[in-house]
Amino acid sequence: MSSGMGRTPRILDPNFPLHLVARCNNKESFPVPLSEAWEIMSDYLHLINKVFRIELIAFVMMSNHFHLICRDPSMRLSEAMEFFMREVSREMLRRSGRINKLWGDTYRSSILLDIGYFLHAYKYIYRNPVAAGICERVEEYPWSTLQMLLGQKTSIIPIREDETFFSSPEQTLRWLNNSYHPDEADHLRRALQKKKLRFPKDPTTKRSSPLEARDSLPAWLLTR
C-alpha cells in the first residue's frame, strides 16, 4: 500500500489481462501523421513483446491516445511500458522536430479479473473510433489490430491468437458494432479508470450496473 500523497500501486497479476491507456500532453494530437505514429508504435509493441514477453491482445491508436489490452506473464509491465513510452516519445519528437514532452502523464492500467470485464474492455476499445464519430463500423478504422484479424492489414504487431474474435468472426463483428446505451458507455469509461475494473452501482437505487449481468454479453463468448 502507498502512503501519503503517493500513487496507489498498480494491480498486476500474470494470470489476468490488463487494459492500458495513455494520452498526449494537454490532449494534443500526435506530432506526426497517424500512419507514422502507427508505424512507430508497431515497432515498439513488437519489441516489448520480444524483450519483455508482454502478450498483446488488442491495440487501438487514436489521434492523441492509445488503448492496449495485454497480459504480463513475466511481471515486467512497468519496465516494458517505461521503455515503450520513452522510445515512442523520442522517435515522434525526433521526426517532428518538437522538443516538448509527448505524454501528459504515465499510462493508466486496469486489471480485468473476470471474463465479463475483459469482454467489455475489448468491445470498448474497438468501438472507440465509432464512439468518437470517426467511422461508422469498427472494421473501417485503420489504426486498430482488428483490421489485422480481418486480413485487411499486415503489421509486425505480434497479436496473440484472438480466441474472442475467432470464436465466431461474423457474430463478434455484429456484437462489436452494436452500440452501448449512453449510460452504459459512461459506466464502462469510468470503470476503466480504476486500478481494478468494477462497474459502479446506481447511487440512488444501489443496484448493480446492468453491465455486471451475464446476459449483457453474448453467450458464445462467455463459453469459449
PDB file of C-alpha atoms in Angstrom:
ATOM      1  CA  MET A   1       0.000   0.000   0.000  1.00  0.00           C
ATOM      2  CA  SER A   2       1.177   3.544  -0.709  1.00  0.00           C
ATOM      3  CA  SER A   3       1.070   6.236   1.919  1.00  0.00           C
ATOM      4  CA  GLY A   4       0.778  10.000   1.988  1.00  0.00           C
ATOM      5  CA  MET A   5       0.356  11.594  -1.404  1.00  0.00           C
ATOM      6  CA  GLY A   6       1.974   8.748  -3.347  1.00  0.00           C
ATOM      7  CA  ARG A   7       0.244   6.936  -6.176  1.00  0.00           C
ATOM      8  CA  THR A   8      -1.785   3.827  -5.456  1.00  0.00           C
ATOM      9  CA  PRO A   9       0.269   0.857  -6.689  1.00  0.00           C
ATOM     10  CA  ARG A  10      -0.820  -0.761  -9.927  1.00  0.00           C
ATOM     11  CA  ILE A  11      -2.520  -4.124  -9.583  1.00  0.00           C
ATOM     12  CA  LEU A  12      -0.558  -6.719 -11.542  1.00  0.00           C
ATOM     13  CA  ASP A  13      -1.176 -10.434 -11.898  1.00  0.00           C
ATOM     14  CA  PRO A  14       0.362 -12.731 -14.519  1.00  0.00           C
ATOM     15  CA  ASN A  15      -2.919 -14.622 -14.885  1.00  0.00           C
ATOM     16  CA  PHE A  16      -5.221 -11.746 -15.871  1.00  0.00           C
ATOM     17  CA  PRO A  17      -5.248  -9.283 -18.773  1.00  0.00           C
ATOM     18  CA  LEU A  18      -4.968  -5.545 -18.291  1.00  0.00           C
ATOM     19  CA  HIS A  19      -6.346  -2.527 -20.092  1.00  0.00           C
ATOM     20  CA  LEU A  20      -3.818   0.289 -20.573  1.00  0.00           C
ATOM     21  CA  VAL A  21      -4.367   3.822 -21.866  1.00  0.00           C
ATOM     22  CA  ALA A  22      -2.061   6.826 -22.270  1.00  0.00           C
ATOM     23  CA  ARG A  23      -2.763  10.291 -23.688  1.00  0.00           C
ATOM     24  CA  CYS A  24      -0.697  13.054 -25.222  1.00  0.00           C
ATOM     25  CA  ASN A  25       0.145  16.129 -23.179  1.00  0.00           C
ATOM     26  CA  ASN A  26      -2.832  18.515 -22.965  1.00  0.00           C
ATOM     27  CA  LYS A  27      -4.752  16.046 -25.177  1.00  0.00           C
ATOM     28  CA  GLU A  28      -2.863  17.357 -28.207  1.00  0.00           C
ATOM     29  CA  SER A  29      -2.632  15.150 -31.283  1.00  0.00           C
ATOM     30  CA  PHE A  30       0.417  13.055 -32.008  1.00  0.00           C
ATOM     31  CA  PRO A  31       3.016  15.322 -33.670  1.00  0.00           C
ATOM     32  CA  VAL A  32       3.414  13.056 -36.715  1.00  0.00           C
ATOM     33  CA  PRO A  33       0.872  11.763 -39.246  1.00  0.00           C
ATOM     34  CA  LEU A  34      -1.161   8.840 -37.921  1.00  0.00           C
ATOM     35  CA  SER A  35       0.429   6.491 -40.459  1.00  0.00           C
ATOM     36  CA  GLU A  36       3.847   7.304 -38.966  1.00  0.00           C
ATOM     37  CA  ALA A  37       2.555   7.105 -35.406  1.00  0.00           C
ATOM     38  CA  TRP A  38       1.177   3.633 -36.173  1.00  0.00           C
ATOM     39  CA  GLU A  39       4.499   2.549 -37.673  1.00  0.00           C
ATOM     40  CA  ILE A  40       6.446   3.786 -34.630  1.00  0.00           C
ATOM     41  CA  MET A  41       4.096   2.193 -32.116  1.00  0.00           C
ATOM     42  CA  SER A  42       4.029  -1.064 -34.067  1.00  0.00           C
ATOM     43  CA  ASP A  43       7.829  -1.276 -33.911  1.00  0.00           C
ATOM     44  CA  TYR A  44       7.926  -0.788 -30.156  1.00  0.00           C
ATOM     45  CA  LEU A  45       4.961  -3.066 -29.476  1.00  0.00           C
ATOM     46  CA  HIS A  46       6.914  -5.711 -31.346  1.00  0.00           C
ATOM     47  CA  LEU A  47       9.909  -5.052 -29.106  1.00  0.00           C
ATOM     48  CA  ILE A  48       8.061  -5.164 -25.785  1.00  0.00           C
ATOM     49  CA  ASN A  49       6.617  -8.499 -26.841  1.00  0.00           C
ATOM     50  CA  LYS A  50      10.026  -9.944 -27.736  1.00  0.00           C
ATOM     51  CA  VAL A  51      12.115  -8.359 -24.968  1.00  0.00           C
ATOM     52  CA  PHE A  52       9.687  -8.197 -22.038  1.00  0.00           C
ATOM     53  CA  ARG A  53       7.303 -11.008 -23.070  1.00  0.00           C
ATOM     54  CA  ILE A  54       4.237  -8.789 -22.950  1.00  0.00           C
ATOM     55  CA  GLU A  55       1.375 -10.686 -24.600  1.00  0.00           C
ATOM     56  CA  LEU A  56      -0.525  -8.289 -26.855  1.00  0.00           C
ATOM     57  CA  ILE A  57      -4.240  -8.954 -27.205  1.00  0.00           C
ATOM     58  CA  ALA A  58      -5.772  -5.820 -28.776  1.00  0.00           C
ATOM     59  CA  PHE A  59      -4.474  -2.351 -29.670  1.00  0.00           C
ATOM     60  CA  VAL A  60      -6.239   0.785 -30.911  1.00  0.00           C
ATOM     61  CA  MET A  61      -4.443   4.045 -31.641  1.00  0.00           C
ATOM     62  CA  MET A  62      -6.458   7.251 -31.719  1.00  0.00           C
ATOM     63  CA  SER A  63      -5.262  10.745 -32.716  1.00  0.00           C
ATOM     64  CA  ASN A  64      -3.957  11.601 -29.246  1.00  0.00           C
ATOM     65  CA  HIS A  65      -4.006   8.390 -27.188  1.00  0.00           C
ATOM     66  CA  PHE A  66      -3.882   4.640 -27.381  1.00  0.00           C
ATOM     67  CA  HIS A  67      -5.647   1.674 -25.783  1.00  0.00           C
ATOM     68  CA  LEU A  68      -3.912  -1.642 -25.227  1.00  0.00           C
ATOM     69  CA  ILE A  69      -5.157  -4.911 -23.762  1.00  0.00           C
ATOM     70  CA  CYS A  70      -2.315  -7.233 -22.816  1.00  0.00           C
ATOM     71  CA  ARG A  71      -1.098  -9.888 -20.405  1.00  0.00           C
ATOM     72  CA  ASP A  72       2.079  -9.691 -18.340  1.00  0.00           C
ATOM     73  CA  PRO A  73       3.137 -13.300 -17.604  1.00  0.00           C
ATOM     74  CA  SER A  74       6.720 -12.289 -16.739  1.00  0.00           C
ATOM     75  CA  MET A  75       5.602  -9.429 -14.453  1.00  0.00           C
ATOM     76  CA  ARG A  76       7.691  -6.896 -16.369  1.00  0.00           C
ATOM     77  CA  LEU A  77       4.957  -4.486 -17.431  1.00  0.00           C
ATOM     78  CA  SER A  78       6.452  -1.460 -15.659  1.00  0.00           C
ATOM     79  CA  GLU A  79       9.803  -1.929 -17.424  1.00  0.00           C
ATOM     80  CA  ALA A  80       8.117  -2.606 -20.728  1.00  0.00           C
ATOM     81  CA  MET A  81       5.855   0.439 -20.639  1.00  0.00           C
ATOM     82  CA  GLU A  82       8.608   2.754 -19.433  1.00  0.00           C
ATOM     83  CA  PHE A  83      10.642   1.620 -22.442  1.00  0.00           C
ATOM     84  CA  PHE A  84       7.692   1.810 -24.845  1.00  0.00           C
ATOM     85  CA  MET A  85       6.551   5.286 -23.877  1.00  0.00           C
ATOM     86  CA  ARG A  86      10.073   6.704 -23.705  1.00  0.00           C
ATOM     87  CA  GLU A  87      11.131   5.368 -27.097  1.00  0.00           C
ATOM     88  CA  VAL A  88       7.858   6.218 -28.850  1.00  0.00           C
ATOM     89  CA  SER A  89       8.192   9.762 -27.487  1.00  0.00           C
ATOM     90  CA  ARG A  90      11.803  10.090 -28.634  1.00  0.00           C
ATOM     91  CA  GLU A  91      11.046   8.872 -32.127  1.00  0.00           C
ATOM     92  CA  MET A  92       7.932  11.017 -32.629  1.00  0.00           C
ATOM     93  CA  LEU A  93       9.670  14.120 -31.323  1.00  0.00           C
ATOM     94  CA  ARG A  94      12.738  13.405 -33.468  1.00  0.00           C
ATOM     95  CA  ARG A  95      10.640  13.071 -36.619  1.00  0.00           C
ATOM     96  CA  SER A  96       8.512  16.126 -35.868  1.00  0.00           C
ATOM     97  CA  GLY A  97      11.331  18.374 -34.649  1.00  0.00           C
ATOM     98  CA  ARG A  98       9.421  19.191 -31.478  1.00  0.00           C
ATOM     99  CA  ILE A  99      11.129  19.437 -28.095  1.00  0.00           C
ATOM    100  CA  ASN A 100       8.226  19.482 -25.612  1.00  0.00           C
ATOM    101  CA  LYS A 101       7.091  16.248 -23.968  1.00  0.00           C
ATOM    102  CA  LEU A 102       4.758  13.895 -25.757  1.00  0.00           C
ATOM    103  CA  TRP A 103       2.801  12.209 -22.972  1.00  0.00           C
ATOM    104  CA  GLY A 104       0.634  14.055 -20.493  1.00  0.00           C
ATOM    105  CA  ASP A 105       1.262  11.541 -17.713  1.00  0.00           C
ATOM    106  CA  THR A 106       2.176   7.943 -17.212  1.00  0.00           C
ATOM    107  CA  TYR A 107      -0.173   5.291 -18.545  1.00  0.00           C
ATOM    108  CA  ARG A 108      -3.256   4.142 -16.624  1.00  0.00           C
ATOM    109  CA  SER A 109      -3.868   0.455 -16.098  1.00  0.00           C
ATOM    110  CA  SER A 110      -6.940  -1.510 -15.079  1.00  0.00           C
ATOM    111  CA  ILE A 111      -6.794  -5.226 -14.318  1.00  0.00           C
ATOM    112  CA  LEU A 112      -9.590  -7.338 -15.809  1.00  0.00           C
ATOM    113  CA  LEU A 113     -10.312 -10.015 -13.228  1.00  0.00           C
ATOM    114  CA  ASP A 114     -13.356 -11.518 -14.920  1.00  0.00           C
ATOM    115  CA  ILE A 115     -14.204 -12.681 -18.448  1.00  0.00           C
ATOM    116  CA  GLY A 116     -17.123 -10.243 -18.499  1.00  0.00           C
ATOM    117  CA  TYR A 117     -14.859  -7.315 -17.629  1.00  0.00           C
ATOM    118  CA  PHE A 118     -12.393  -8.414 -20.300  1.00  0.00           C
ATOM    119  CA  LEU A 119     -15.106  -8.606 -22.966  1.00  0.00           C
ATOM    120  CA  HIS A 120     -16.489  -5.170 -22.120  1.00  0.00           C
ATOM    121  CA  ALA A 121     -12.979  -3.664 -22.263  1.00  0.00           C
ATOM    122  CA  TYR A 122     -12.339  -5.462 -25.576  1.00  0.00           C
ATOM    123  CA  LYS A 123     -15.526  -4.062 -27.073  1.00  0.00           C
ATOM    124  CA  TYR A 124     -14.920  -0.604 -25.622  1.00  0.00           C
ATOM    125  CA  ILE A 125     -11.509  -0.131 -27.221  1.00  0.00           C
ATOM    126  CA  TYR A 126     -12.528  -1.472 -30.636  1.00  0.00           C
ATOM    127  CA  ARG A 127     -15.634   0.759 -30.553  1.00  0.00           C
ATOM    128  CA  ASN A 128     -13.638   3.842 -29.525  1.00  0.00           C
ATOM    129  CA  PRO A 129     -13.299   5.224 -33.107  1.00  0.00           C
ATOM    130  CA  VAL A 130     -17.014   4.658 -33.735  1.00  0.00           C
ATOM    131  CA  ALA A 131     -17.978   6.341 -30.461  1.00  0.00           C
ATOM    132  CA  ALA A 132     -15.733   9.279 -31.445  1.00  0.00           C
ATOM    133  CA  GLY A 133     -17.605   9.655 -34.755  1.00  0.00           C
ATOM    134  CA  ILE A 134     -14.554   8.804 -36.883  1.00  0.00           C
ATOM    135  CA  CYS A 135     -16.144   5.847 -38.652  1.00  0.00           C
ATOM    136  CA  GLU A 136     -19.459   4.021 -38.726  1.00  0.00           C
ATOM    137  CA  ARG A 137     -18.224   0.466 -38.184  1.00  0.00           C
ATOM    138  CA  VAL A 138     -15.376  -0.935 -36.110  1.00  0.00           C
ATOM    139  CA  GLU A 139     -13.784  -2.740 -39.059  1.00  0.00           C
ATOM    140  CA  GLU A 140     -13.411   0.531 -41.019  1.00  0.00           C
ATOM    141  CA  TYR A 141     -10.897   2.108 -38.643  1.00  0.00           C
ATOM    142  CA  PRO A 142      -7.338   1.679 -39.974  1.00  0.00           C
ATOM    143  CA  TRP A 143      -5.318   2.153 -36.765  1.00  0.00           C
ATOM    144  CA  SER A 144      -6.560  -0.927 -34.967  1.00  0.00           C
ATOM    145  CA  THR A 145      -5.423  -4.535 -34.687  1.00  0.00           C
ATOM    146  CA  LEU A 146      -8.949  -5.560 -35.671  1.00  0.00           C
ATOM    147  CA  GLN A 147      -8.005  -4.943 -39.308  1.00  0.00           C
ATOM    148  CA  MET A 148      -5.150  -7.414 -38.857  1.00  0.00           C
ATOM    149  CA  LEU A 149      -7.601 -10.050 -37.629  1.00  0.00           C
ATOM    150  CA  LEU A 150      -9.777  -9.413 -40.688  1.00  0.00           C
ATOM    151  CA  GLY A 151      -6.808  -9.729 -43.060  1.00  0.00           C
ATOM    152  CA  GLN A 152      -7.230  -6.118 -44.205  1.00  0.00           C
ATOM    153  CA  LYS A 153      -3.799  -5.024 -42.957  1.00  0.00           C
ATOM    154  CA  THR A 154      -0.421  -6.586 -42.258  1.00  0.00           C
ATOM    155  CA  SER A 155       1.653  -5.477 -39.297  1.00  0.00           C
ATOM    156  CA  ILE A 156       4.614  -6.576 -37.201  1.00  0.00           C
ATOM    157  CA  ILE A 157       2.488  -6.232 -34.046  1.00  0.00           C
ATOM    158  CA  PRO A 158       2.557  -9.793 -32.651  1.00  0.00           C
ATOM    159  CA  ILE A 159      -1.045 -10.158 -31.513  1.00  0.00           C
ATOM    160  CA  ARG A 160      -1.627 -13.436 -29.702  1.00  0.00           C
ATOM    161  CA  GLU A 161      -4.238 -15.796 -31.096  1.00  0.00           C
ATOM    162  CA  ASP A 162      -7.531 -13.990 -30.565  1.00  0.00           C
ATOM    163  CA  GLU A 163      -9.991 -16.564 -29.242  1.00  0.00           C
ATOM    164  CA  THR A 164     -12.591 -13.846 -28.724  1.00  0.00           C
ATOM    165  CA  PHE A 165     -12.738 -12.787 -32.346  1.00  0.00           C
ATOM    166  CA  PHE A 166     -12.208 -16.172 -33.990  1.00  0.00           C
ATOM    167  CA  SER A 167     -14.794 -17.925 -31.827  1.00  0.00           C
ATOM    168  CA  SER A 168     -17.282 -16.546 -34.380  1.00  0.00           C
ATOM    169  CA  PRO A 169     -15.974 -13.645 -36.520  1.00  0.00           C
ATOM    170  CA  GLU A 170     -19.318 -12.634 -38.050  1.00  0.00           C
ATOM    171  CA  GLN A 171     -21.186 -12.704 -34.756  1.00  0.00           C
ATOM    172  CA  THR A 172     -18.344 -10.939 -32.963  1.00  0.00           C
ATOM    173  CA  LEU A 173     -18.340  -8.138 -35.521  1.00  0.00           C
ATOM    174  CA  ARG A 174     -22.089  -7.688 -35.108  1.00  0.00           C
ATOM    175  CA  TRP A 175     -21.617  -7.555 -31.334  1.00  0.00           C
ATOM    176  CA  LEU A 176     -18.790  -5.000 -31.623  1.00  0.00           C
ATOM    177  CA  ASN A 177     -20.910  -2.832 -33.904  1.00  0.00           C
ATOM    178  CA  ASN A 178     -23.875  -2.897 -31.529  1.00  0.00           C
ATOM    179  CA  SER A 179     -23.560   0.333 -29.542  1.00  0.00           C
ATOM    180  CA  TYR A 180     -23.782   0.689 -25.785  1.00  0.00           C
ATOM    181  CA  HIS A 181     -26.551   2.721 -24.204  1.00  0.00           C
ATOM    182  CA  PRO A 182     -25.027   6.141 -23.319  1.00  0.00           C
ATOM    183  CA  ASP A 183     -25.318   5.412 -19.581  1.00  0.00           C
ATOM    184  CA  GLU A 184     -23.623   2.050 -20.017  1.00  0.00           C
ATOM    185  CA  ALA A 185     -20.822   3.595 -22.071  1.00  0.00           C
ATOM    186  CA  ASP A 186     -20.260   6.141 -19.308  1.00  0.00           C
ATOM    187  CA  HIS A 187     -20.215   3.379 -16.660  1.00  0.00           C
ATOM    188  CA  LEU A 188     -17.634   1.496 -18.692  1.00  0.00           C
ATOM    189  CA  ARG A 189     -15.472   4.565 -19.324  1.00  0.00           C
ATOM    190  CA  ARG A 190     -15.379   5.331 -15.587  1.00  0.00           C
ATOM    191  CA  ALA A 191     -14.782   1.698 -14.660  1.00  0.00           C
ATOM    192  CA  LEU A 192     -11.728   1.564 -16.932  1.00  0.00           C
ATOM    193  CA  GLN A 193     -10.171   4.421 -14.951  1.00  0.00           C
ATOM    194  CA  LYS A 194      -9.963   2.237 -11.836  1.00  0.00           C
ATOM    195  CA  LYS A 195      -6.996   0.017 -10.915  1.00  0.00           C
ATOM    196  CA  LYS A 196      -9.413  -2.919 -10.798  1.00  0.00           C
ATOM    197  CA  LEU A 197     -12.291  -2.743 -13.264  1.00  0.00           C
ATOM    198  CA  ARG A 198     -15.565  -2.611 -11.354  1.00  0.00           C
ATOM    199  CA  PHE A 199     -18.846  -1.117 -12.519  1.00  0.00           C
ATOM    200  CA  PRO A 200     -20.291   1.498 -10.149  1.00  0.00           C
ATOM    201  CA  LYS A 201     -23.683   0.898  -8.551  1.00  0.00           C
ATOM    202  CA  ASP A 202     -26.531   3.291  -9.181  1.00  0.00           C
ATOM    203  CA  PRO A 203     -26.123   5.961  -6.448  1.00  0.00           C
ATOM    204  CA  THR A 204     -29.913   6.236  -5.990  1.00  0.00           C
ATOM    205  CA  THR A 205     -31.140   2.633  -6.162  1.00  0.00           C
ATOM    206  CA  LYS A 206     -27.848   0.986  -5.104  1.00  0.00           C
ATOM    207  CA  ARG A 207     -28.470  -1.562  -7.843  1.00  0.00           C
ATOM    208  CA  SER A 208     -25.569  -3.075  -9.756  1.00  0.00           C
ATOM    209  CA  SER A 209     -24.825  -1.805 -13.240  1.00  0.00           C
ATOM    210  CA  PRO A 210     -26.613  -3.772 -15.990  1.00  0.00           C
ATOM    211  CA  LEU A 211     -23.138  -4.410 -17.421  1.00  0.00           C
ATOM    212  CA  GLU A 212     -22.472  -6.771 -14.493  1.00  0.00           C
ATOM    213  CA  ALA A 213     -25.170  -9.127 -15.761  1.00  0.00           C
ATOM    214  CA  ARG A 214     -24.026 -12.076 -17.873  1.00  0.00           C
ATOM    215  CA  ASP A 215     -26.959 -11.545 -20.248  1.00  0.00           C
ATOM    216  CA  SER A 216     -25.334  -8.247 -21.298  1.00  0.00           C
ATOM    217  CA  LEU A 217     -22.756 -10.339 -23.180  1.00  0.00           C
ATOM    218  CA  PRO A 218     -23.046 -12.906 -25.990  1.00  0.00           C
ATOM    219  CA  ALA A 219     -23.278 -16.483 -24.739  1.00  0.00           C
ATOM    220  CA  TRP A 220     -20.778 -17.818 -27.305  1.00  0.00           C
ATOM    221  CA  LEU A 221     -18.078 -15.513 -25.911  1.00  0.00           C
ATOM    222  CA  LEU A 222     -18.734 -16.447 -22.301  1.00  0.00           C
ATOM    223  CA  THR A 223     -18.364 -20.156 -23.033  1.00  0.00           C
ATOM    224  CA  ARG A 224     -15.252 -20.018 -25.201  1.00  0.00           C
TER     225      ARG A 224
END
